[in-house]
JSON list of C-alpha atoms in Angstrom, two decimals:
[
{"chain": "A", "resi": 1, "resn": "UNK", "atom": "CA", "xyz": [-5.39, 30.90, -9.31]},
{"chain": "A", "resi": 2, "resn": "UNK", "atom": "CA", "xyz": [-5.25, 29.65, -12.92]},
{"chain": "A", "resi": 3, "resn": "UNK", "atom": "CA", "xyz": [-2.58, 27.12, -11.96]},
{"chain": "A", "resi": 4, "resn": "UNK", "atom": "CA", "xyz": [-4.73, 25.74, -9.10]},
{"chain": "A", "resi": 5, "resn": "UNK", "atom": "CA", "xyz": [-7.73, 25.33, -11.43]},
{"chain": "A", "resi": 6, "resn": "UNK", "atom": "CA", "xyz": [-5.61, 23.52, -14.02]},
{"chain": "A", "resi": 7, "resn": "UNK", "atom": "CA", "xyz": [-4.16, 21.15, -11.42]},
{"chain": "A", "resi": 8, "resn": "UNK", "atom": "CA", "xyz": [-7.59, 20.20, -10.18]},
{"chain": "A", "resi": 9, "resn": "UNK", "atom": "CA", "xyz": [-8.93, 19.60, -13.69]},
{"chain": "A", "resi": 10, "resn": "UNK", "atom": "CA", "xyz": [-5.92, 17.51, -14.71]},
{"chain": "A", "resi": 11, "resn": "UNK", "atom": "CA", "xyz": [-6.11, 15.54, -11.47]},
{"chain": "A", "resi": 12, "resn": "UNK", "atom": "CA", "xyz": [-9.56, 14.30, -12.42]},
{"chain": "A", "resi": 13, "resn": "UNK", "atom": "CA", "xyz": [-7.86, 12.20, -15.10]},
{"chain": "A", "resi": 14, "resn": "UNK", "atom": "CA", "xyz": [-5.51, 10.41, -12.69]},
{"chain": "A", "resi": 15, "resn": "UNK", "atom": "CA", "xyz": [-5.59, 8.38, -9.50]},
{"chain": "A", "resi": 16, "resn": "UNK", "atom": "CA", "xyz": [-4.01, 9.41, -6.21]},
{"chain": "A", "resi": 17, "resn": "UNK", "atom": "CA", "xyz": [-2.32, 6.64, -4.21]},
{"chain": "A", "resi": 18, "resn": "UNK", "atom": "CA", "xyz": [-1.86, 7.49, -0.54]},
{"chain": "A", "resi": 19, "resn": "UNK", "atom": "CA", "xyz": [0.80, 5.41, 1.24]},
{"chain": "A", "resi": 20, "resn": "UNK", "atom": "CA", "xyz": [2.13, 5.28, 4.77]},
{"chain": "A", "resi": 21, "resn": "UNK", "atom": "CA", "xyz": [5.77, 4.44, 4.16]},
{"chain": "A", "resi": 22, "resn": "UNK", "atom": "CA", "xyz": [8.86, 4.72, 1.97]},
{"chain": "A", "resi": 23, "resn": "UNK", "atom": "CA", "xyz": [8.83, 1.16, 0.65]},
{"chain": "A", "resi": 24, "resn": "UNK", "atom": "CA", "xyz": [5.35, 1.53, -0.85]},
{"chain": "A", "resi": 25, "resn": "UNK", "atom": "CA", "xyz": [6.39, 4.72, -2.62]},
{"chain": "A", "resi": 26, "resn": "UNK", "atom": "CA", "xyz": [9.61, 3.25, -4.00]},
{"chain": "A", "resi": 27, "resn": "UNK", "atom": "CA", "xyz": [7.80, 0.16, -5.29]},
{"chain": "A", "resi": 28, "resn": "UNK", "atom": "CA", "xyz": [4.97, 2.14, -6.90]},
{"chain": "A", "resi": 29, "resn": "UNK", "atom": "CA", "xyz": [7.33, 4.70, -8.42]},
{"chain": "A", "resi": 30, "resn": "UNK", "atom": "CA", "xyz": [9.23, 1.82, -10.05]},
{"chain": "A", "resi": 31, "resn": "UNK", "atom": "CA", "xyz": [5.98, 0.28, -11.29]},
{"chain": "A", "resi": 32, "resn": "UNK", "atom": "CA", "xyz": [5.05, 3.62, -12.82]},
{"chain": "A", "resi": 33, "resn": "UNK", "atom": "CA", "xyz": [8.45, 4.12, -14.42]},
{"chain": "A", "resi": 34, "resn": "UNK", "atom": "CA", "xyz": [8.85, 0.59, -15.82]},
{"chain": "A", "resi": 35, "resn": "UNK", "atom": "CA", "xyz": [5.39, 0.66, -17.40]},
{"chain": "A", "resi": 36, "resn": "UNK", "atom": "CA", "xyz": [5.59, 4.28, -18.61]},
{"chain": "A", "resi": 37, "resn": "UNK", "atom": "CA", "xyz": [2.37, 5.14, -16.77]},
{"chain": "A", "resi": 38, "resn": "UNK", "atom": "CA", "xyz": [0.99, 8.61, -16.28]},
{"chain": "A", "resi": 39, "resn": "UNK", "atom": "CA", "xyz": [-2.41, 7.84, -14.76]},
{"chain": "A", "resi": 40, "resn": "UNK", "atom": "CA", "xyz": [-1.48, 8.03, -11.07]},
{"chain": "A", "resi": 41, "resn": "UNK", "atom": "CA", "xyz": [0.66, 9.87, -8.55]},
{"chain": "A", "resi": 42, "resn": "UNK", "atom": "CA", "xyz": [1.88, 8.70, -5.17]},
{"chain": "A", "resi": 43, "resn": "UNK", "atom": "CA", "xyz": [1.39, 10.83, -2.07]},
{"chain": "A", "resi": 44, "resn": "UNK", "atom": "CA", "xyz": [3.47, 11.90, -0.25]},
{"chain": "A", "resi": 45, "resn": "UNK", "atom": "CA", "xyz": [5.79, 12.91, -3.08]},
{"chain": "A", "resi": 46, "resn": "UNK", "atom": "CA", "xyz": [8.61, 12.94, -0.54]},
{"chain": "A", "resi": 47, "resn": "UNK", "atom": "CA", "xyz": [9.15, 9.78, 1.50]},
{"chain": "A", "resi": 48, "resn": "UNK", "atom": "CA", "xyz": [7.63, 11.02, 4.72]},
{"chain": "A", "resi": 49, "resn": "UNK", "atom": "CA", "xyz": [6.10, 8.79, 7.39]},
{"chain": "A", "resi": 50, "resn": "UNK", "atom": "CA", "xyz": [2.67, 10.05, 8.45]},
{"chain": "A", "resi": 51, "resn": "UNK", "atom": "CA", "xyz": [0.11, 9.27, 11.10]},
{"chain": "A", "resi": 52, "resn": "UNK", "atom": "CA", "xyz": [-3.25, 7.63, 10.37]},
{"chain": "A", "resi": 53, "resn": "UNK", "atom": "CA", "xyz": [-4.94, 10.97, 10.91]},
{"chain": "A", "resi": 54, "resn": "UNK", "atom": "CA", "xyz": [-2.63, 12.74, 8.46]},
{"chain": "A", "resi": 55, "resn": "UNK", "atom": "CA", "xyz": [-3.27, 10.10, 5.81]},
{"chain": "A", "resi": 56, "resn": "UNK", "atom": "CA", "xyz": [-7.03, 10.34, 6.34]},
{"chain": "A", "resi": 57, "resn": "UNK", "atom": "CA", "xyz": [-6.90, 14.12, 6.09]},
{"chain": "A", "resi": 58, "resn": "UNK", "atom": "CA", "xyz": [-5.00, 13.88, 2.79]},
{"chain": "A", "resi": 59, "resn": "UNK", "atom": "CA", "xyz": [-7.78, 11.69, 1.42]},
{"chain": "A", "resi": 60, "resn": "UNK", "atom": "CA", "xyz": [-10.53, 14.00, 2.67]},
{"chain": "A", "resi": 61, "resn": "UNK", "atom": "CA", "xyz": [-8.86, 17.06, 1.19]},
{"chain": "A", "resi": 62, "resn": "UNK", "atom": "CA", "xyz": [-8.54, 15.43, -2.23]},
{"chain": "A", "resi": 63, "resn": "UNK", "atom": "CA", "xyz": [-11.87, 13.63, -2.59]},
{"chain": "A", "resi": 64, "resn": "UNK", "atom": "CA", "xyz": [-12.98, 15.80, -5.49]},
{"chain": "A", "resi": 65, "resn": "UNK", "atom": "CA", "xyz": [-9.59, 16.30, -7.11]},
{"chain": "A", "resi": 66, "resn": "UNK", "atom": "CA", "xyz": [-8.85, 12.84, -8.55]},
{"chain": "A", "resi": 67, "resn": "UNK", "atom": "CA", "xyz": [-10.42, 10.06, -10.56]},
{"chain": "A", "resi": 68, "resn": "UNK", "atom": "CA", "xyz": [-10.06, 7.87, -7.48]},
{"chain": "A", "resi": 69, "resn": "UNK", "atom": "CA", "xyz": [-8.02, 7.70, -4.28]},
{"chain": "A", "resi": 70, "resn": "UNK", "atom": "CA", "xyz": [-6.33, 4.45, -3.31]},
{"chain": "A", "resi": 71, "resn": "UNK", "atom": "CA", "xyz": [-5.21, 4.16, 0.31]},
{"chain": "A", "resi": 72, "resn": "UNK", "atom": "CA", "xyz": [-2.54, 1.47, 0.71]},
{"chain": "A", "resi": 73, "resn": "UNK", "atom": "CA", "xyz": [-1.80, 0.75, 4.34]},
{"chain": "A", "resi": 74, "resn": "UNK", "atom": "CA", "xyz": [0.24, -1.79, 6.31]},
{"chain": "A", "resi": 75, "resn": "UNK", "atom": "CA", "xyz": [-1.37, -3.12, 9.45]},
{"chain": "A", "resi": 76, "resn": "UNK", "atom": "CA", "xyz": [1.59, -4.31, 11.50]},
{"chain": "A", "resi": 77, "resn": "UNK", "atom": "CA", "xyz": [2.14, -1.01, 13.32]},
{"chain": "A", "resi": 78, "resn": "UNK", "atom": "CA", "xyz": [-1.60, -0.52, 13.88]},
{"chain": "A", "resi": 79, "resn": "UNK", "atom": "CA", "xyz": [-1.88, -3.97, 15.49]},
{"chain": "A", "resi": 80, "resn": "UNK", "atom": "CA", "xyz": [1.25, -3.43, 17.58]},
{"chain": "A", "resi": 81, "resn": "UNK", "atom": "CA", "xyz": [0.11, -0.03, 18.86]},
{"chain": "A", "resi": 82, "resn": "UNK", "atom": "CA", "xyz": [-3.37, -1.42, 19.54]},
{"chain": "A", "resi": 83, "resn": "UNK", "atom": "CA", "xyz": [-1.87, -4.11, 21.79]},
{"chain": "A", "resi": 84, "resn": "UNK", "atom": "CA", "xyz": [0.17, -1.47, 23.62]},
{"chain": "A", "resi": 85, "resn": "UNK", "atom": "CA", "xyz": [-2.73, 0.96, 24.17]},
{"chain": "A", "resi": 86, "resn": "UNK", "atom": "CA", "xyz": [-3.53, 1.49, 27.87]},
{"chain": "A", "resi": 87, "resn": "UNK", "atom": "CA", "xyz": [-6.93, 0.21, 28.96]},
{"chain": "A", "resi": 88, "resn": "UNK", "atom": "CA", "xyz": [-9.66, 2.80, 28.46]},
{"chain": "A", "resi": 89, "resn": "UNK", "atom": "CA", "xyz": [-7.90, 4.70, 25.67]},
{"chain": "A", "resi": 90, "resn": "UNK", "atom": "CA", "xyz": [-8.90, 4.58, 22.00]},
{"chain": "A", "resi": 91, "resn": "UNK", "atom": "CA", "xyz": [-6.87, 2.04, 20.06]},
{"chain": "A", "resi": 92, "resn": "UNK", "atom": "CA", "xyz": [-5.32, 2.58, 16.64]},
{"chain": "A", "resi": 93, "resn": "UNK", "atom": "CA", "xyz": [-7.53, -0.10, 15.14]},
{"chain": "A", "resi": 94, "resn": "UNK", "atom": "CA", "xyz": [-10.63, 1.69, 16.47]},
{"chain": "A", "resi": 95, "resn": "UNK", "atom": "CA", "xyz": [-9.36, 4.93, 14.96]},
{"chain": "A", "resi": 96, "resn": "UNK", "atom": "CA", "xyz": [-8.81, 3.22, 11.62]},
{"chain": "A", "resi": 97, "resn": "UNK", "atom": "CA", "xyz": [-12.30, 1.66, 11.65]},
{"chain": "A", "resi": 98, "resn": "UNK", "atom": "CA", "xyz": [-13.78, 5.12, 12.18]},
{"chain": "A", "resi": 99, "resn": "UNK", "atom": "CA", "xyz": [-11.90, 6.43, 9.14]},
{"chain": "A", "resi": 100, "resn": "UNK", "atom": "CA", "xyz": [-13.06, 3.44, 7.08]},
{"chain": "A", "resi": 101, "resn": "UNK", "atom": "CA", "xyz": [-16.66, 4.12, 8.03]},
{"chain": "A", "resi": 102, "resn": "UNK", "atom": "CA", "xyz": [-16.38, 7.79, 7.10]},
{"chain": "A", "resi": 103, "resn": "UNK", "atom": "CA", "xyz": [-14.84, 6.96, 3.73]},
{"chain": "A", "resi": 104, "resn": "UNK", "atom": "CA", "xyz": [-17.23, 4.13, 2.88]},
{"chain": "A", "resi": 105, "resn": "UNK", "atom": "CA", "xyz": [-19.77, 6.48, 1.29]},
{"chain": "A", "resi": 106, "resn": "UNK", "atom": "CA", "xyz": [-17.26, 7.67, -1.30]},
{"chain": "A", "resi": 107, "resn": "UNK", "atom": "CA", "xyz": [-17.28, 5.29, -4.27]},
{"chain": "A", "resi": 108, "resn": "UNK", "atom": "CA", "xyz": [-14.00, 6.66, -5.61]},
{"chain": "A", "resi": 109, "resn": "UNK", "atom": "CA", "xyz": [-12.04, 5.72, -2.46]},
{"chain": "A", "resi": 110, "resn": "UNK", "atom": "CA", "xyz": [-10.40, 2.29, -2.27]},
{"chain": "A", "resi": 111, "resn": "UNK", "atom": "CA", "xyz": [-8.76, 1.09, 0.95]},
{"chain": "A", "resi": 112, "resn": "UNK", "atom": "CA", "xyz": [-6.21, -1.69, 0.42]},
{"chain": "A", "resi": 113, "resn": "UNK", "atom": "CA", "xyz": [-4.76, -3.32, 3.53]},
{"chain": "A", "resi": 114, "resn": "UNK", "atom": "CA", "xyz": [-1.64, -5.47, 3.80]},
{"chain": "A", "resi": 115, "resn": "UNK", "atom": "CA", "xyz": [-1.26, -7.75, 6.84]},
{"chain": "A", "resi": 116, "resn": "UNK", "atom": "CA", "xyz": [1.26, -7.51, 8.26]},
{"chain": "A", "resi": 117, "resn": "UNK", "atom": "CA", "xyz": [3.03, -5.33, 5.67]},
{"chain": "A", "resi": 118, "resn": "UNK", "atom": "CA", "xyz": [3.94, -4.74, 2.03]},
{"chain": "A", "resi": 119, "resn": "UNK", "atom": "CA", "xyz": [6.55, -7.49, 2.21]},
{"chain": "A", "resi": 120, "resn": "UNK", "atom": "CA", "xyz": [3.74, -10.06, 2.44]},
{"chain": "A", "resi": 121, "resn": "UNK", "atom": "CA", "xyz": [2.82, -9.01, -1.10]},
{"chain": "A", "resi": 122, "resn": "UNK", "atom": "CA", "xyz": [6.41, -9.65, -2.17]},
{"chain": "A", "resi": 123, "resn": "UNK", "atom": "CA", "xyz": [6.33, -13.06, -0.49]},
{"chain": "A", "resi": 124, "resn": "UNK", "atom": "CA", "xyz": [3.31, -14.05, -2.59]},
{"chain": "A", "resi": 125, "resn": "UNK", "atom": "CA", "xyz": [5.48, -13.64, -5.70]},
{"chain": "A", "resi": 126, "resn": "UNK", "atom": "CA", "xyz": [7.74, -16.35, -4.30]},
{"chain": "A", "resi": 127, "resn": "UNK", "atom": "CA", "xyz": [5.30, -18.79, -2.69]},
{"chain": "A", "resi": 128, "resn": "UNK", "atom": "CA", "xyz": [1.62, -19.49, -2.23]},
{"chain": "A", "resi": 129, "resn": "UNK", "atom": "CA", "xyz": [0.97, -19.07, 1.49]},
{"chain": "A", "resi": 130, "resn": "UNK", "atom": "CA", "xyz": [-1.76, -18.06, 3.89]},
{"chain": "A", "resi": 131, "resn": "UNK", "atom": "CA", "xyz": [0.51, -18.02, 6.93]},
{"chain": "A", "resi": 132, "resn": "UNK", "atom": "CA", "xyz": [-0.03, -15.14, 9.35]},
{"chain": "A", "resi": 133, "resn": "UNK", "atom": "CA", "xyz": [3.05, -13.17, 10.40]},
{"chain": "A", "resi": 134, "resn": "UNK", "atom": "CA", "xyz": [2.70, -10.69, 13.25]},
{"chain": "A", "resi": 135, "resn": "UNK", "atom": "CA", "xyz": [5.36, -8.38, 11.84]},
{"chain": "A", "resi": 136, "resn": "UNK", "atom": "CA", "xyz": [7.99, -7.94, 9.15]},
{"chain": "A", "resi": 137, "resn": "UNK", "atom": "CA", "xyz": [10.73, -9.41, 11.36]},
{"chain": "A", "resi": 138, "resn": "UNK", "atom": "CA", "xyz": [8.86, -12.73, 11.40]},
{"chain": "A", "resi": 139, "resn": "UNK", "atom": "CA", "xyz": [8.49, -12.67, 7.64]},
{"chain": "A", "resi": 140, "resn": "UNK", "atom": "CA", "xyz": [11.94, -11.57, 6.44]},
{"chain": "A", "resi": 141, "resn": "UNK", "atom": "CA", "xyz": [13.57, -14.97, 6.89]},
{"chain": "A", "resi": 142, "resn": "UNK", "atom": "CA", "xyz": [11.32, -16.26, 4.09]},
{"chain": "A", "resi": 143, "resn": "UNK", "atom": "CA", "xyz": [13.36, -14.22, 1.59]},
{"chain": "A", "resi": 144, "resn": "UNK", "atom": "CA", "xyz": [16.57, -16.16, 2.17]},
{"chain": "A", "resi": 145, "resn": "UNK", "atom": "CA", "xyz": [17.78, -18.06, -0.90]},
{"chain": "A", "resi": 146, "resn": "UNK", "atom": "CA", "xyz": [15.13, -16.45, -3.11]},
{"chain": "A", "resi": 147, "resn": "UNK", "atom": "CA", "xyz": [15.14, -13.61, -5.63]},
{"chain": "A", "resi": 148, "resn": "UNK", "atom": "CA", "xyz": [14.86, -11.26, -2.64]},
{"chain": "A", "resi": 149, "resn": "UNK", "atom": "CA", "xyz": [17.79, -12.68, -0.70]},
{"chain": "A", "resi": 150, "resn": "UNK", "atom": "CA", "xyz": [19.48, -9.81, 1.13]},
{"chain": "A", "resi": 151, "resn": "UNK", "atom": "CA", "xyz": [16.31, -7.71, 1.10]},
{"chain": "A", "resi": 152, "resn": "UNK", "atom": "CA", "xyz": [16.58, -4.33, 2.82]},
{"chain": "A", "resi": 153, "resn": "UNK", "atom": "CA", "xyz": [14.09, -1.54, 3.43]},
{"chain": "A", "resi": 154, "resn": "UNK", "atom": "CA", "xyz": [16.42, 0.93, 1.75]},
{"chain": "A", "resi": 155, "resn": "UNK", "atom": "CA", "xyz": [16.22, 2.99, -1.42]},
{"chain": "A", "resi": 156, "resn": "UNK", "atom": "CA", "xyz": [19.60, 1.58, -2.46]},
{"chain": "A", "resi": 157, "resn": "UNK", "atom": "CA", "xyz": [18.26, -1.98, -2.41]},
{"chain": "A", "resi": 158, "resn": "UNK", "atom": "CA", "xyz": [14.98, -1.07, -4.08]},
{"chain": "A", "resi": 159, "resn": "UNK", "atom": "CA", "xyz": [16.59, 0.85, -6.94]},
{"chain": "A", "resi": 160, "resn": "UNK", "atom": "CA", "xyz": [19.69, -1.21, -7.73]},
{"chain": "A", "resi": 161, "resn": "UNK", "atom": "CA", "xyz": [20.63, -0.64, -11.38]},
{"chain": "A", "resi": 162, "resn": "UNK", "atom": "CA", "xyz": [19.23, -3.46, -13.54]},
{"chain": "A", "resi": 163, "resn": "UNK", "atom": "CA", "xyz": [18.23, -5.28, -10.36]},
{"chain": "A", "resi": 164, "resn": "UNK", "atom": "CA", "xyz": [15.56, -3.02, -8.90]},
{"chain": "A", "resi": 165, "resn": "UNK", "atom": "CA", "xyz": [12.87, -4.73, -6.87]},
{"chain": "A", "resi": 166, "resn": "UNK", "atom": "CA", "xyz": [10.10, -4.30, -9.42]},
{"chain": "A", "resi": 167, "resn": "UNK", "atom": "CA", "xyz": [12.20, -5.86, -12.20]},
{"chain": "A", "resi": 168, "resn": "UNK", "atom": "CA", "xyz": [13.00, -8.81, -9.93]},
{"chain": "A", "resi": 169, "resn": "UNK", "atom": "CA", "xyz": [9.35, -9.40, -9.04]},
{"chain": "A", "resi": 170, "resn": "UNK", "atom": "CA", "xyz": [7.60, -8.53, -12.31]},
{"chain": "A", "resi": 171, "resn": "UNK", "atom": "CA", "xyz": [7.92, -12.00, -13.93]},
{"chain": "A", "resi": 172, "resn": "UNK", "atom": "CA", "xyz": [5.93, -13.41, -11.00]},
{"chain": "A", "resi": 173, "resn": "UNK", "atom": "CA", "xyz": [3.30, -10.67, -10.81]},
{"chain": "A", "resi": 174, "resn": "UNK", "atom": "CA", "xyz": [0.39, -12.72, -12.16]},
{"chain": "A", "resi": 175, "resn": "UNK", "atom": "CA", "xyz": [1.27, -15.55, -9.77]},
{"chain": "A", "resi": 176, "resn": "UNK", "atom": "CA", "xyz": [1.27, -13.09, -6.84]},
{"chain": "A", "resi": 177, "resn": "UNK", "atom": "CA", "xyz": [-2.12, -11.67, -7.88]},
{"chain": "A", "resi": 178, "resn": "UNK", "atom": "CA", "xyz": [-3.59, -15.18, -8.03]},
{"chain": "A", "resi": 179, "resn": "UNK", "atom": "CA", "xyz": [-2.14, -16.04, -4.61]},
{"chain": "A", "resi": 180, "resn": "UNK", "atom": "CA", "xyz": [-3.43, -12.79, -3.10]},
{"chain": "A", "resi": 181, "resn": "UNK", "atom": "CA", "xyz": [-6.94, -13.28, -4.50]},
{"chain": "A", "resi": 182, "resn": "UNK", "atom": "CA", "xyz": [-7.11, -16.74, -2.93]},
{"chain": "A", "resi": 183, "resn": "UNK", "atom": "CA", "xyz": [-6.63, -15.17, 0.52]},
{"chain": "A", "resi": 184, "resn": "UNK", "atom": "CA", "xyz": [-9.93, -13.30, 0.19]},
{"chain": "A", "resi": 185, "resn": "UNK", "atom": "CA", "xyz": [-10.93, -9.86, 1.43]},
{"chain": "A", "resi": 186, "resn": "UNK", "atom": "CA", "xyz": [-10.07, -8.24, 4.74]},
{"chain": "A", "resi": 187, "resn": "UNK", "atom": "CA", "xyz": [-12.38, -8.64, 7.72]},
{"chain": "A", "resi": 188, "resn": "UNK", "atom": "CA", "xyz": [-11.58, -5.59, 9.82]},
{"chain": "A", "resi": 189, "resn": "UNK", "atom": "CA", "xyz": [-12.78, -7.42, 12.92]},
{"chain": "A", "resi": 190, "resn": "UNK", "atom": "CA", "xyz": [-10.55, -10.44, 12.33]},
{"chain": "A", "resi": 191, "resn": "UNK", "atom": "CA", "xyz": [-7.15, -9.14, 11.35]},
{"chain": "A", "resi": 192, "resn": "UNK", "atom": "CA", "xyz": [-4.90, -12.03, 12.34]},
{"chain": "A", "resi": 193, "resn": "UNK", "atom": "CA", "xyz": [-4.76, -13.42, 8.82]},
{"chain": "A", "resi": 194, "resn": "UNK", "atom": "CA", "xyz": [-2.16, -12.84, 6.11]},
{"chain": "A", "resi": 195, "resn": "UNK", "atom": "CA", "xyz": [-3.51, -10.53, 3.39]},
{"chain": "A", "resi": 196, "resn": "UNK", "atom": "CA", "xyz": [-2.13, -8.45, 0.53]},
{"chain": "A", "resi": 197, "resn": "UNK", "atom": "CA", "xyz": [-4.95, -6.36, -0.89]},
{"chain": "A", "resi": 198, "resn": "UNK", "atom": "CA", "xyz": [-2.50, -4.20, -2.85]},
{"chain": "A", "resi": 199, "resn": "UNK", "atom": "CA", "xyz": [-3.10, -6.56, -5.79]},
{"chain": "A", "resi": 200, "resn": "UNK", "atom": "CA", "xyz": [-6.43, -4.77, -6.40]},
{"chain": "A", "resi": 201, "resn": "UNK", "atom": "CA", "xyz": [-4.53, -1.62, -7.25]},
{"chain": "A", "resi": 202, "resn": "UNK", "atom": "CA", "xyz": [-3.49, -3.00, -10.65]},
{"chain": "A", "resi": 203, "resn": "UNK", "atom": "CA", "xyz": [-7.05, -3.60, -11.84]},
{"chain": "A", "resi": 204, "resn": "UNK", "atom": "CA", "xyz": [-8.18, -0.18, -10.53]},
{"chain": "A", "resi": 205, "resn": "UNK", "atom": "CA", "xyz": [-5.41, 1.57, -12.45]},
{"chain": "A", "resi": 206, "resn": "UNK", "atom": "CA", "xyz": [-6.07, -0.42, -15.63]},
{"chain": "A", "resi": 207, "resn": "UNK", "atom": "CA", "xyz": [-9.81, 0.18, -15.83]},
{"chain": "A", "resi": 208, "resn": "UNK", "atom": "CA", "xyz": [-10.76, 1.91, -19.05]}
]
């Protein structure tokens, strides 16, 4: 019981980042390590793919346990599954909008959406673009002959010794933030636009 109380109290001093995939966790773990940060943790601690509902439940269960909760989510799968939903059934985008509405009243919850995926954020380190890509496969060719040439969604690629992905991208971080800001905020009813809202995470984590 004492351990549970201590965890909750300590958690109030840090942020919880909820992600939906392995690449987000690897990137954020590297960001934490390279900057010697202790003010956030990434959930899930193990690289486990989870449903929208499972991610939402994690947020609900931890609303009072952390300084803030940051939900980082890629939209490519949501859009794909929405297009494939049989007529008359609830779509994934409708489900997500319901979760957004329920979480809106909580000031300590931040929802950051990438369209189509985290790799769009990486692309903004390389070039200033507003091009819309329907999925990662459309975007990956943009990495050829750049610092991310040979990019793979693998832990081996992300954590190469002295060439990890965060170290490669860090010199261009401010450029990427500027490019992402220029794209504006998400309109949940008009999702066919390239966005990388993950840039907001850095200012949230660095607030005093």
